[in-house]
Structures are given as C-alpha cells and as structure tokens.
Coordinates of C-alpha atoms in Angstrom, one line a residue:
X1 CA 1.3 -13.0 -28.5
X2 CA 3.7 -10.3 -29.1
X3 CA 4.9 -8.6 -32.6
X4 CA 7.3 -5.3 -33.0
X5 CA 7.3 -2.2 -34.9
X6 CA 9.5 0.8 -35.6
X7 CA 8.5 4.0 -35.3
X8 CA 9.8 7.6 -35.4
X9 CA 9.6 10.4 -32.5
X10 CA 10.1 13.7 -33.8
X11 CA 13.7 12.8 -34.9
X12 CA 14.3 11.0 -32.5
X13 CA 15.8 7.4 -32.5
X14 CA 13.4 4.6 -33.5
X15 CA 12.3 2.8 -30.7
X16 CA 10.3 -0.5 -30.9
X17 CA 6.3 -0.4 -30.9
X18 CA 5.3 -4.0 -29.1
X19 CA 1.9 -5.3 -29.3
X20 CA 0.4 -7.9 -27.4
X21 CA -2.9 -8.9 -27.8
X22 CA -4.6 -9.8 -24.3
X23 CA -8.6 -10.0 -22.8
X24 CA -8.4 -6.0 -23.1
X25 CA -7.7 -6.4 -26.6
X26 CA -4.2 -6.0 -29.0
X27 CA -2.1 -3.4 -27.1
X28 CA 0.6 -1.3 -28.6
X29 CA 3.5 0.0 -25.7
X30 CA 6.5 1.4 -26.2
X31 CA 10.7 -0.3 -25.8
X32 CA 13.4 2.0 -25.2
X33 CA 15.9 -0.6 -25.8
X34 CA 16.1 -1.0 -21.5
X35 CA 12.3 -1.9 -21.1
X36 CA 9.4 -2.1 -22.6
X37 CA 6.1 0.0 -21.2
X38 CA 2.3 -0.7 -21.8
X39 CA 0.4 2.3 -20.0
X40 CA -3.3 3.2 -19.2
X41 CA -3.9 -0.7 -19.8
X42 CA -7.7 -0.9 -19.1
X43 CA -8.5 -3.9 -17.0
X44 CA -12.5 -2.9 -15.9
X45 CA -15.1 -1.4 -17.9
X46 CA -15.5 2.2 -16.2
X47 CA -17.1 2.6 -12.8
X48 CA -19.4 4.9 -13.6
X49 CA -23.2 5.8 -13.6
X50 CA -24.9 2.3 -12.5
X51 CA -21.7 1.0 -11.7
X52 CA -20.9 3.3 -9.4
X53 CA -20.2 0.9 -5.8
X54 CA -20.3 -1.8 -7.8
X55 CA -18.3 -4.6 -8.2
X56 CA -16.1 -3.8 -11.5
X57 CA -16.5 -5.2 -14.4
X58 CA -13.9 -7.0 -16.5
X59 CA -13.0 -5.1 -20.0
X60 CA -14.0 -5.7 -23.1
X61 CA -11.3 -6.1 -25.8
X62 CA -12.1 -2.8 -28.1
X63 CA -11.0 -3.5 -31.8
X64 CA -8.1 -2.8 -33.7
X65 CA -4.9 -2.0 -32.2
X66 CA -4.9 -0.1 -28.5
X67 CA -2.4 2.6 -28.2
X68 CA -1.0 2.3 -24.3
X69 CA 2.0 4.4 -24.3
X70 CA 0.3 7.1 -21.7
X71 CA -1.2 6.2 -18.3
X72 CA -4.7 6.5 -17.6
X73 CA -6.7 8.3 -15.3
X74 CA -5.9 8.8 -11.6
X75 CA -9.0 8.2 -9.1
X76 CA -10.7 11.5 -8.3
X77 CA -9.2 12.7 -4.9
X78 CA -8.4 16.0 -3.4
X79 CA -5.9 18.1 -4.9
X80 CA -2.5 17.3 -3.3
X81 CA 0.6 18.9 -4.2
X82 CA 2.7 17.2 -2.5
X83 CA 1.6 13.7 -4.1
X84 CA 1.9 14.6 -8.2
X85 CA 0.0 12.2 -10.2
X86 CA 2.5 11.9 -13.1
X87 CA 3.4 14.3 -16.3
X88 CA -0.1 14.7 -17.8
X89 CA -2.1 12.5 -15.8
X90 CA -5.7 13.9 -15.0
X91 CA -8.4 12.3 -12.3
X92 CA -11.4 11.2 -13.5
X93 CA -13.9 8.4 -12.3
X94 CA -13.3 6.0 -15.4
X95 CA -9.5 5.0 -14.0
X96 CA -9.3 1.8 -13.3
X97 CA -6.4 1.2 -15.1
X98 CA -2.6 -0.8 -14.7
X99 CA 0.7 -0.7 -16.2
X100 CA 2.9 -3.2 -17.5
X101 CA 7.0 -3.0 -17.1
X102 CA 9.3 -5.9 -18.6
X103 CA 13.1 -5.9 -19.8
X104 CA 13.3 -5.7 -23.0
X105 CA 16.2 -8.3 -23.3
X106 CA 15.3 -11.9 -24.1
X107 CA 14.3 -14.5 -21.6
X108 CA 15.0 -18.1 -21.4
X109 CA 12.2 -18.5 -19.0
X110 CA 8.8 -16.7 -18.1
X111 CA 9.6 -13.8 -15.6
X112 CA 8.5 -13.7 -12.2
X113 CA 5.8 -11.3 -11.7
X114 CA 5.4 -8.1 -9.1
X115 CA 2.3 -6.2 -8.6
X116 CA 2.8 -2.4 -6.8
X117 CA -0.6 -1.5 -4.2
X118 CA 0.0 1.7 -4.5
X119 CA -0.3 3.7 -1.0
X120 CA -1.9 7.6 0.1
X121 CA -4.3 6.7 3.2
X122 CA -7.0 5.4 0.9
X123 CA -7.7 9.0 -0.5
X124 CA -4.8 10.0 -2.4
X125 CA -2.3 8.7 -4.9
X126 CA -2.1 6.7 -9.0
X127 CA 0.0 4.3 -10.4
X128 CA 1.3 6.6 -12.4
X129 CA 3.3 8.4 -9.8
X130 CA 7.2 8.8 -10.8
X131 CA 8.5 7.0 -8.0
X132 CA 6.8 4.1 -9.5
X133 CA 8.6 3.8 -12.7
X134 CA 9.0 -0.2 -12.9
X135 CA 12.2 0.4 -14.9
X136 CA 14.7 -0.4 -12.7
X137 CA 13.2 -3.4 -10.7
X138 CA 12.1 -5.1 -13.6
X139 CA 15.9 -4.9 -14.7
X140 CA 17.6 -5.9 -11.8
X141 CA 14.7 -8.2 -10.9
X142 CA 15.0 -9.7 -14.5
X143 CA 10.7 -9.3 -13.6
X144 CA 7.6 -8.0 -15.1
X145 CA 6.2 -5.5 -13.0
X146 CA 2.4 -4.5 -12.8
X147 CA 1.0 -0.9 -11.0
X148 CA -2.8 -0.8 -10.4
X149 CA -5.5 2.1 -9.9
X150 CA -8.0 1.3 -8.0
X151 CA -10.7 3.4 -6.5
X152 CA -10.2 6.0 -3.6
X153 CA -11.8 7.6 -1.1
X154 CA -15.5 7.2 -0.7
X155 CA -15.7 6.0 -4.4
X156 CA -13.9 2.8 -3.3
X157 CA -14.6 2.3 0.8
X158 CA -17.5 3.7 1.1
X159 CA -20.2 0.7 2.5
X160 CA -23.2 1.3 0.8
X161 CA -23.8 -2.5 0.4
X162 CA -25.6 -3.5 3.3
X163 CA -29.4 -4.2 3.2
X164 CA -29.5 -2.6 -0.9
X165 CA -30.9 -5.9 -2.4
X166 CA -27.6 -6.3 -5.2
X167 CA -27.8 -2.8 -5.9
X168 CA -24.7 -1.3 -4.0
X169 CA -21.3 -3.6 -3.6
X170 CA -19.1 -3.5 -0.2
X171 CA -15.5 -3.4 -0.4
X172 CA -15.4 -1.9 -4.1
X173 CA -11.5 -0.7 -4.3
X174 CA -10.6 -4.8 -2.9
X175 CA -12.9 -5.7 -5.4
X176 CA -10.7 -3.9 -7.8
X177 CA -7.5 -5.3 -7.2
X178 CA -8.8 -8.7 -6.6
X179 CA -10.1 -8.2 -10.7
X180 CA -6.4 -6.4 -11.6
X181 CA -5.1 -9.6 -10.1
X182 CA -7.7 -11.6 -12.4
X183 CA -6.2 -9.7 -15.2
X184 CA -2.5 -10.5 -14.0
X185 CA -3.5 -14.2 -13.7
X186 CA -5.0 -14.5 -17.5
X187 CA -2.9 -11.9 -19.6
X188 CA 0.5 -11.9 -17.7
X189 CA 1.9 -14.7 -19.8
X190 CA 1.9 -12.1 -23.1
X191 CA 3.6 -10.0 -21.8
X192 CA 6.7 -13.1 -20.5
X193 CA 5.6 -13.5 -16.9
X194 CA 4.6 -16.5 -15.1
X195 CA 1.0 -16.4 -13.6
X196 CA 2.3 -19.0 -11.4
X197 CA 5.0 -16.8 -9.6
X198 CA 3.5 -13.2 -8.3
X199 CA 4.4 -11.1 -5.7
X200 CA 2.0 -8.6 -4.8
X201 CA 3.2 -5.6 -2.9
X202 CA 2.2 -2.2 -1.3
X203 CA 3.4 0.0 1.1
X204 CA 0.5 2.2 3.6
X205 CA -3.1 2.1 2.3
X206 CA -1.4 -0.4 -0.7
X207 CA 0.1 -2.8 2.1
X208 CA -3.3 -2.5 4.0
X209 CA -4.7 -3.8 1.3
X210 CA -2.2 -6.3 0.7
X211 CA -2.8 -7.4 4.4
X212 CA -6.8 -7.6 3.6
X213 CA -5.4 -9.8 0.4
X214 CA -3.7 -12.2 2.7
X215 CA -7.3 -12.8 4.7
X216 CA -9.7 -12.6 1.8
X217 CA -10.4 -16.3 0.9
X218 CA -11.3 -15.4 -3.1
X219 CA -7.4 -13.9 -3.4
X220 CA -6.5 -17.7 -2.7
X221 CA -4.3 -18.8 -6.1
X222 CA -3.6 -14.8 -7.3
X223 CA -0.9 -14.6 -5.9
X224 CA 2.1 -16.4 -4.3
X225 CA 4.0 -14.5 -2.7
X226 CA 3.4 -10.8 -0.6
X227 CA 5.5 -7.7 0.8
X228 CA 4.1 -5.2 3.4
X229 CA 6.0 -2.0 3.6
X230 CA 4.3 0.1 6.3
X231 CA 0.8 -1.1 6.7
X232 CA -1.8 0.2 8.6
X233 CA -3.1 -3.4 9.3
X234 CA -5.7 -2.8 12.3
X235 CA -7.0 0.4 10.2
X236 CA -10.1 -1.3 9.1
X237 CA -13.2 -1.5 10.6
X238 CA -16.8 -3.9 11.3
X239 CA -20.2 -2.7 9.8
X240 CA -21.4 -0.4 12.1
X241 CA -18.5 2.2 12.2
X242 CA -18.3 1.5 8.1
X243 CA -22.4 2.4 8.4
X244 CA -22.0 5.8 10.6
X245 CA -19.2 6.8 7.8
X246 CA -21.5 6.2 5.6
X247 CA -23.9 8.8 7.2
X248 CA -22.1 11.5 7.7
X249 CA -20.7 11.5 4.2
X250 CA -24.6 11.6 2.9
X251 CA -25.0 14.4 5.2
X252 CA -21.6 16.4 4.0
X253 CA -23.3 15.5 0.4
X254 CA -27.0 16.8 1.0
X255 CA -28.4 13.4 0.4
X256 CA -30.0 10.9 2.1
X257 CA -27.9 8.2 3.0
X258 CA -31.2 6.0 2.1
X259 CA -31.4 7.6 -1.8
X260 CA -29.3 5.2 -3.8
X261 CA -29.7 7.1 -7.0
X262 CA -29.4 10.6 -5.5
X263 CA -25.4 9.4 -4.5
X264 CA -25.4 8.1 -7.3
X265 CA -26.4 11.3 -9.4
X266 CA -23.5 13.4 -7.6
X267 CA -20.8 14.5 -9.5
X268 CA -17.4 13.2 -9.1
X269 CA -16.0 16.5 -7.5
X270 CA -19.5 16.5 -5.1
X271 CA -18.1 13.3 -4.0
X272 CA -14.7 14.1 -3.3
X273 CA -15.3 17.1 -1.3
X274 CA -18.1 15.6 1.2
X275 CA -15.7 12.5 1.2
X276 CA -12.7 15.6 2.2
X277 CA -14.5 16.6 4.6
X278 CA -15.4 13.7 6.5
X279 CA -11.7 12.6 6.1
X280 CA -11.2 15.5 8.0
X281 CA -13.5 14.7 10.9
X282 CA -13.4 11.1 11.6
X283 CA -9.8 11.2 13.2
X284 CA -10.6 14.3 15.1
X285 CA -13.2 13.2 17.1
X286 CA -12.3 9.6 17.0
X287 CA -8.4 9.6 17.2
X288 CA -6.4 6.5 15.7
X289 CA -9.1 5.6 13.2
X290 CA -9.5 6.2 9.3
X291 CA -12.8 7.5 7.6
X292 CA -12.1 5.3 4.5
X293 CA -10.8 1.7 4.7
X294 CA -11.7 -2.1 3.9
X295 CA -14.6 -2.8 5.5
X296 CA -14.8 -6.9 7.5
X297 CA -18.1 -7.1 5.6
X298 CA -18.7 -10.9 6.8
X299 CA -18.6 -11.6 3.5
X300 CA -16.0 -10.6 1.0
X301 CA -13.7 -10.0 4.4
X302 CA -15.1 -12.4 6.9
X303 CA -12.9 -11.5 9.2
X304 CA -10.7 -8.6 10.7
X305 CA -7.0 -9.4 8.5
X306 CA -5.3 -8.7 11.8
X307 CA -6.9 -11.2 13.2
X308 CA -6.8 -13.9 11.0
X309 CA -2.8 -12.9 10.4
X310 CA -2.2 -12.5 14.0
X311 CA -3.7 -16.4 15.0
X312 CA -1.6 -17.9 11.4
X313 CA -4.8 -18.6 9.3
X314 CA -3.8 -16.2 6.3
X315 CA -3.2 -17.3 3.0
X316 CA 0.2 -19.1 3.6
X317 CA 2.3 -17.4 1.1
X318 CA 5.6 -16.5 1.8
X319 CA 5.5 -12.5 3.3
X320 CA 8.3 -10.2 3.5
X321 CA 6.9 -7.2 6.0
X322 CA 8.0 -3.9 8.2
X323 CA 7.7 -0.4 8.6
X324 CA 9.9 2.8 8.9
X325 CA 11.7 3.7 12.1
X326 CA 9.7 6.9 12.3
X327 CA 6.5 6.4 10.7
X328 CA 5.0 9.7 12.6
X329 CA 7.5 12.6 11.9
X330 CA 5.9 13.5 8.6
X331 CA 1.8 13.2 10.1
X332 CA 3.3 15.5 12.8
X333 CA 5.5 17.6 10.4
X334 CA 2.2 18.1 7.7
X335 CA -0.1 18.4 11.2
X336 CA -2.3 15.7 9.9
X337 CA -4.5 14.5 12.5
X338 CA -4.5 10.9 10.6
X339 CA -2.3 9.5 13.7
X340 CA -2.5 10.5 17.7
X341 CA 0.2 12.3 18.8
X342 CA -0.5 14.5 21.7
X343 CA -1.2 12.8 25.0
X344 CA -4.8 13.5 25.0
X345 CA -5.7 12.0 21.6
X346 CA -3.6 9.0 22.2
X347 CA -5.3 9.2 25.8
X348 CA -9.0 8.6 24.0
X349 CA -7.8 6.3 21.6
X350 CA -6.6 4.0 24.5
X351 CA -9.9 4.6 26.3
X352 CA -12.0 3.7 23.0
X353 CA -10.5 0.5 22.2
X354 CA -10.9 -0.9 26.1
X355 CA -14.6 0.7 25.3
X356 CA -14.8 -1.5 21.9
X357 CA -12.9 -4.6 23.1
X358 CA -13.5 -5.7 26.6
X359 CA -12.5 -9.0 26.5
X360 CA -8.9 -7.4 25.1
X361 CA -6.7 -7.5 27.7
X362 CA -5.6 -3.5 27.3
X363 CA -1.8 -3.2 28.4
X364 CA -0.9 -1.2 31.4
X365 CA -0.5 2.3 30.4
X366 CA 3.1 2.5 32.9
X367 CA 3.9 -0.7 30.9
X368 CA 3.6 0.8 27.9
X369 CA 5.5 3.7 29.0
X370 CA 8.6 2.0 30.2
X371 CA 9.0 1.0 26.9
X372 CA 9.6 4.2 26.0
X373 CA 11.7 5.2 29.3
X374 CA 14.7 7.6 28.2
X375 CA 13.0 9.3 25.3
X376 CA 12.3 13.0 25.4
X377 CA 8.5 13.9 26.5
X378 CA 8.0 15.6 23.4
X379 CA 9.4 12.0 21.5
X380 CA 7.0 9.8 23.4
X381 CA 3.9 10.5 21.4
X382 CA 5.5 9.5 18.7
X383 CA 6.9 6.7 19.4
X384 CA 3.2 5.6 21.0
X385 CA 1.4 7.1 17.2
X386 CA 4.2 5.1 15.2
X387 CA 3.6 1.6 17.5
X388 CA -0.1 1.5 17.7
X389 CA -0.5 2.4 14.2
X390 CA 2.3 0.6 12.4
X391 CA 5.1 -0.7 14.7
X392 CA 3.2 -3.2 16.7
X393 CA 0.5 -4.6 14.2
X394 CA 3.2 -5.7 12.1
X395 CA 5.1 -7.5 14.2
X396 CA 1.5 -9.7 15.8
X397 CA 1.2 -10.1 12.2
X398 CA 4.8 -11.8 11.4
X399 CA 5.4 -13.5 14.6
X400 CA 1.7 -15.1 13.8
X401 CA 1.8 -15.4 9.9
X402 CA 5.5 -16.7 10.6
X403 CA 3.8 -20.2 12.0
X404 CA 2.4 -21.3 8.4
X405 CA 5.0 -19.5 5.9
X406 CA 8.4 -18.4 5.7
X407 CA 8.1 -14.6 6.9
X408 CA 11.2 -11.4 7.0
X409 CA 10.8 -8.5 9.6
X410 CA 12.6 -5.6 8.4
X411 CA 12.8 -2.0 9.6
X412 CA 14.1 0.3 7.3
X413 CA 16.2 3.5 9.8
X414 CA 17.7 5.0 6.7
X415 CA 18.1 8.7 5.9
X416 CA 19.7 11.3 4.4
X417 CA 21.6 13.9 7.1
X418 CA 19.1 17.0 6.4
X419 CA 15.9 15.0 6.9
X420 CA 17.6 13.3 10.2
X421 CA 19.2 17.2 11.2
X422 CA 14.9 18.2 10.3
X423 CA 13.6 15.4 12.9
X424 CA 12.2 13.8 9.9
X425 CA 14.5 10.7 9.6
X426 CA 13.7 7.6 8.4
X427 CA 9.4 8.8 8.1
X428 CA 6.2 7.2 6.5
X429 CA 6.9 6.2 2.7
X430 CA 10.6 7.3 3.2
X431 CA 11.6 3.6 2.0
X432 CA 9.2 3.8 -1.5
X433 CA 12.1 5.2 -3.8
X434 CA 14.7 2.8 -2.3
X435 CA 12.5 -0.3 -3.1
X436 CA 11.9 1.0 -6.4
X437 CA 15.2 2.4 -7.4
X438 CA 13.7 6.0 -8.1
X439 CA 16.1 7.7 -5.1
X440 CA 17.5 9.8 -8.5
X441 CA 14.1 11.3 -8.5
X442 CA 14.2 12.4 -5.1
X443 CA 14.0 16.2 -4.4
X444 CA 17.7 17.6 -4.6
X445 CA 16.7 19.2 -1.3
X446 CA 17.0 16.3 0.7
X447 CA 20.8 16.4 -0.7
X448 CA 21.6 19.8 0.5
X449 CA 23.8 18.2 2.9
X450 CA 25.0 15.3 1.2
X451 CA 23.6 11.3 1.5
X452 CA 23.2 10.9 -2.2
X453 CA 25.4 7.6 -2.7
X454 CA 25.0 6.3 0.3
X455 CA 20.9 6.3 -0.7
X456 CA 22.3 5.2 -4.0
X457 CA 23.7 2.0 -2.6
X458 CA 20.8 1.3 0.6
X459 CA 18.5 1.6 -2.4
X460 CA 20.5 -0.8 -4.8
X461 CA 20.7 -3.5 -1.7
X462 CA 17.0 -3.1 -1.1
X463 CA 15.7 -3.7 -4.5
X464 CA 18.3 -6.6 -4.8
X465 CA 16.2 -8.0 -1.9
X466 CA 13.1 -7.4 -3.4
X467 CA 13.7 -9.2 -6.3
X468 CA 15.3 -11.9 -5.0
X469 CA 12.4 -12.7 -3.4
X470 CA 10.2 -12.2 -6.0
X471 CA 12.0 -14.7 -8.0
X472 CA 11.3 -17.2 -5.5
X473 CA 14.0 -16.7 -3.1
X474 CA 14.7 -15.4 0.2
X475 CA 15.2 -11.8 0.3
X476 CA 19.1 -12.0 1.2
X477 CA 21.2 -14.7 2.1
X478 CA 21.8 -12.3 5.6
X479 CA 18.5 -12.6 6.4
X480 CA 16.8 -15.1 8.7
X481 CA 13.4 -15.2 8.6
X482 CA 11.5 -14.1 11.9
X483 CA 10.4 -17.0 14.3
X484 CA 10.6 -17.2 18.2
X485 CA 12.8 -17.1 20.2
X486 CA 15.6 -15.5 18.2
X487 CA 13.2 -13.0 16.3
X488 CA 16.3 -11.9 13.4
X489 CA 14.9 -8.6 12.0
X490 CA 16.8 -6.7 9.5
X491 CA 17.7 -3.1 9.9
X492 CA 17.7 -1.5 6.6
X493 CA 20.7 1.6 6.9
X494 CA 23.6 2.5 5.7
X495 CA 25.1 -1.1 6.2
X496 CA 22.2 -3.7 6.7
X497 CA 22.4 -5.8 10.0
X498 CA 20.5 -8.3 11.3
X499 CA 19.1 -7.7 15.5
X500 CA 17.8 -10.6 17.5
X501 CA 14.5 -9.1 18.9
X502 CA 14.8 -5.8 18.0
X503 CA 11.4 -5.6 19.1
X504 CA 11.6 -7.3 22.6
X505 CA 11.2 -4.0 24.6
X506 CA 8.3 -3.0 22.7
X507 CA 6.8 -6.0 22.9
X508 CA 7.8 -6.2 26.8
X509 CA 5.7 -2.7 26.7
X510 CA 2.6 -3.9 24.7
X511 CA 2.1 -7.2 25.1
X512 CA 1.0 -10.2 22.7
X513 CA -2.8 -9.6 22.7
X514 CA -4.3 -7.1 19.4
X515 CA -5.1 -4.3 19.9
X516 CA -7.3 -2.7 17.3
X517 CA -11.4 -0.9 16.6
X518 CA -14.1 -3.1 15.6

C-alpha cells in the first residue's frame, strides 16, 4: 500500500512524501521526481544487550507513520577514512537497517528486484556509502533496489555458538541477511517489486557472503538470481580455526572466552578494538587467512560454499561472477597484510594448506610458476596473492556452478591512465562505481590525466548488463555463458570482448583440484 504527500524543503521545490505501510510499519520516504528513497528502513529489532550473537530478530511495526528519509546506523567498526560511511551517518550497535530505491515513473508490471551485499573484508563498510546510491540502476534497470547493514567484525563472525546451550548464535551477520532477504520476500511488493524475481549481489566480504547464500540450504526460494564481483570464496573457515579466533579476541578483550555475559557486558568500542587487533594478527602469522568470516558451522553452513559450488550442488540460480584484473595493487599499495605478497608469506600459506588438506593434491610450485613466466619478479607475488585469493576460486566456482545453471565469467581490466601510470590499474573494488553508475562520484584525482568518458561509458555498458540480467535476462546479448571447452569470459575495458579461456594458463598453472583452509 502506497499513498503521496507534498511537502516543502526550506524553499525548495515540493517533492513527493510516499508512504508504504509494510511488517516494519507505515514508512514515509522521499521522490525527487527521478526516484523515490526509503532510508534507515528497520528490518530487526536491535542487536543489542541479550541479543548480542544472536540470531536477529524480525521488527516490530512501531505506530504511526515512520519517517525514513535518512539512513540508519553503520555497524560499529574501526575508523576508516578512506571508506566514509555517508553524510551524517554514525556507527552504533542498533544498525541493522536497509534501504529502498525505485523509479518513480509508473509501472505496468512489478519490478525486478536487486539486493547490494555490501563489501569491506567483513570489518568495514554501510549501506549508506555514496557509491551505493541505487538511483541510477534502479533507472536504467527499470528495478527496485535494496542495500543491507548487517553486522561486522566480531559482532557478526565471531563463533561463540558452539557448546552455549541456545545462548550464543553462529553465523550472526548470514543470519542477518538471510532475515533482510525475509524482509525483501514479504514487503518488496509495496514498494512495486516482484518477490518472485531477486537478484542478490555483493562484491568482496558482500560476494563472500553471496557465495555462502548460494550453499546455505534456508536461502533456498530468497532469491533467484546472484552476482559475485570479487569474492573471497575459500575465505571462510571450519570450527576450530573459528574457535581459536574466538580466543584470542577474549584475550585482546580481558575476558574469558568461557564468560558469556562478561562479552556480553563490553562496550561496543571494547569490542571493536580487541576485534582490531586480532584483525591485525591473524594474517600475520597465518598468511592468506581472515580473522572474521562465515564460519561452515555444520549447521546453518553445512558445508564449505567452495565446495559445494565447485562439485555443482549450489542453489541452481542463475550466477553472473568475476573479479578485477589486479585485485592486489591496492592491499600492496595500503600495506595491508590481508593478502600474501612477498615470497615468504605466500611460501607458508602454500605449506599450511598441504599441512590442512592432505588429501588435496597441492599443485607443483614450478607449475604454478610457469603460469606466471614473463612477469617481472616484483609482479609475481601479485599475480600468485590475486589467484589464490580471488582469481582462481572463482573460476572452480563457475566452471562447477556452470553444470546446474546458466553462469557469466567476467573480468573487469578497466582503468583510468593515472591509476594504470600508479601500478594501481584495474584493483580490488575498482569495478563498484561502474556497476552502480556512481563513476561521477569518483575522486577528481583519478582524472588528473584524463579517462572520465571513457569510465562514463564502461560504466553505462556494465550497469546495462547488470540489469539486464536482473530482469531475467542474460547479461548481454555478447556474452556466452562459461561452459567447457570454449570457456567465453568477458573482459570488461574500454570496449568489451569476449576471450575463449582467458583463464587456460592459469588453470594450466593451478590445476582443477580447491585449494582452500579448513
């Protein structure tokens, strides 16, 4: 049920007021004449107090009329200035929160329906972020488009639920979007979409999750459709590495892992810095691992996703999925320690898989190698970061979820000249404001030396494909999907092309079998 009002801003021009009343109760957003915007849409009762690793809790419809024309709370996380939250947005625990996009031009049908992961290594990042303004997908898409908080960091991965008797929940955050999608599934339809025809995407820590979606059996039904931009797929990890997490975040915290109400009694920012600071470590000493991810409880997440995706026994939705041609420029440019670089770390990563995974055949390490034959030394340790972590999960993943549904392999090698004359090129999260249509927003600096159209119209092409997918499509008419022998992938650059096997020499180098922690 929707209605309209007219309202005044300071002087400004009315704009409409549209209320629709869903299980959160009646919600009053805001139409600019282009779209129309309900922000800081509450879809779980906070997470705080008792609730706290729980499971969340569906809302409860307030009454009267709810004003959502400002986001809600971001989940607490360190401060990052290089990942703004959004004009005005604050972090606080109570944030688990989504926004709504549609056009606000009639429609003859319900809309198809796209709901953003959003991404930031499991620690970092909102929904509220500017390059996740739904405005211009949901008007080229002719689509509604949902963004989703969910809980970060050791609020949301930490595993605190074995062998607590109902007290604690595993796999909170997944539990969040699974209810966000609940939401989606019962509200959607007030707002003109169809709850028939979603697309859930997310790029990073969002398409990680989207991956864990794909092999949770409860998602089955939420959604019908998925996109993958840059997952970190084999990032997530059994009980026992979840459990050691676990203790050294007590430890960082001054509270017995044990003491259920003493974690629970710490404050938000207590939290976040012993969760920091295990962040910190975990890579470190255990390179090519995360501290905070899904955990394959056995139960919520029988299995690892990779797994499951690799051998075709995901949810058989239709997938469109790649990464960026150098995902590791910007973890080497910011000196994280999140991916293995250097020759040692990648050296001991290599060592603790074969450690973890006997029965894995682990590829030759002058195999490996020759797939990189030609490349500078100092270029080699990226390559290796980028393929382990990103590169060569994806493609098990589409060549085995490619069996049961139709699946796209993309790789997106766009840049502007500065960032390719930097050695940044085409890095982690560079194709976010293309898919989205926010390239405007970017920094002028990426600019300096020109590249502005030309991101204007990669970025135009790539939401085109986006949404023609979304609305039930295939994501070009160009595009074959990916399926032995031929293997089409599209490169994503200046002018799209399509490559048979752009990944045979890599593959030649790695091999078929998984490779990935327990």
């Amino acid at each position: 049920m929707t209605g309209d009002a007219m309202v005044e801003d300071g002087g400004r021009p009315a704009i409409a007021s549209p209320v629709v009343v869903t299980g959160s109760g009646a919600l009053r957003g805001t139409d600019d004449g282009r779209v129309a915007v309900w922000r800081g849409v509450r879809y779980a009762q906070p997470p705080v107090g008792d609730r706290r690793w729980r499971a969340p809790v569906p809302a409860v419809a307030p009454d009267g009329v709810v004003d959502a024309t400002r986001f809600g709370h971001a989940a607490p996380q360190p401060v990052n200035t290089v990942i703004p939250l959004g004009d005005g947005v604050t972090a606080d625990e109570d944030c688990l929160f989504l926004n709504v996009w549609r056009p606000s031009r009639a429609a003859a049908r319900p809309r198809p329906v796209m709901v953003w992961v959003h991404g930031g290594a499991y620690t970092f990042g909102a929904a509220s972020q500017s390059v996740y303004d739904g405005t211009a997908l949901a008007e080229a898409g002719d689509a509604v488009i949902v963004t989703v908080n969910y809980r970060l960091g050791a609020l949301g991965f930490l595993d605190l639920g074995a062998e607590r008797d109902g007290e604690a929940d595993t796999n909170v955050a997944l539990r969040d979007v699974l209810l966000a999608l609940s939401w989606v599934r019962d509200n959607i339809a007030g707002f003109g979409g169809d709850p028939e025809h979603v697309t859930v995407f997310g790029e990073s820590a969002g398409g990680g999750l989207v991956t864990a979606l794909l092999a949770t059996p409860s998602a089955a039904g939420l959604f019908q459709r998925a996109i993958v931009q840059s997952s970190p797929a084999t990032s997530m990890y059994g009980r026992r590495r979840a459990a050691a997490v676990t203790a050294r975040f007590a430890e960082a915290a001054g509270v017995a892992a044990s003491d259920l109400a003493a974690l629970r009694a710490l404050s938000p920012e207590a939290v976040v810095a012993a969760a920091s600071a295990v962040y910190e470590e975990v890579p470190r000493e255990h390179p090519g691992t995360l501290a905070f991810a899904p955990v394959v409880d056995g139960d919520l997440l029988p299995e690892h996703p990779i797994a499951v995706l690799s051998s075709g026994r995901g949810h058989p939705v239709p997938l469109v999925i790649g990464t960026n041609r150098d995902e590791a420029t910007m973890f080497r440019f910011m000196k994280s320690a999140l991916l293995p670089i250097d020759a040692a770390s990648i050296e001991r990563m290599f060592q603790a898989m074969r450690e973890e995974s006997p029965h894995v055949v682990a590829p030759d390490r002058e195999r490996v190698l020759s797939a990189y034959r030609g490349l500078r030394r100092g270029v080699v340790g990226l390559g290796i970061a980028r393929d382990i972590a990103f590169r060569m999960p994806t493609v098990w993943l589409a060549a085995g979820h490619g069996a049961v549904a139709p699946t796209w392999l993309y790789r997106f090698d766009h840049s502007t000249p500065l960032l390719r004359l930097a050695g940044i090129g085409a890095a982690h999260a560079a194709e976010v404001p293309y898919a989205w249509g926010t390239v405007a927003e970017a920094p002028r600096a990426i600019y300096r030396l020109g590249g502005r159209r030309s991101a204007e119209r990669v970025s135009r092409r790539m939401v085109e494909r986006w949404a023609a997918f979304a609305n039930g499509g295939a994501p070009g008419e160009d595009w074959p999907p990916y399926r032995a022998p031929e293997r089409q992938t599209l490169v994503i650059d200046s002018e799209d092309r399509v490559v048979a096997d752009l990944d045979g020499p890599l593959r030649a180098g790695w091999g078929d079998s998984v490779l990935s922690f327990s």
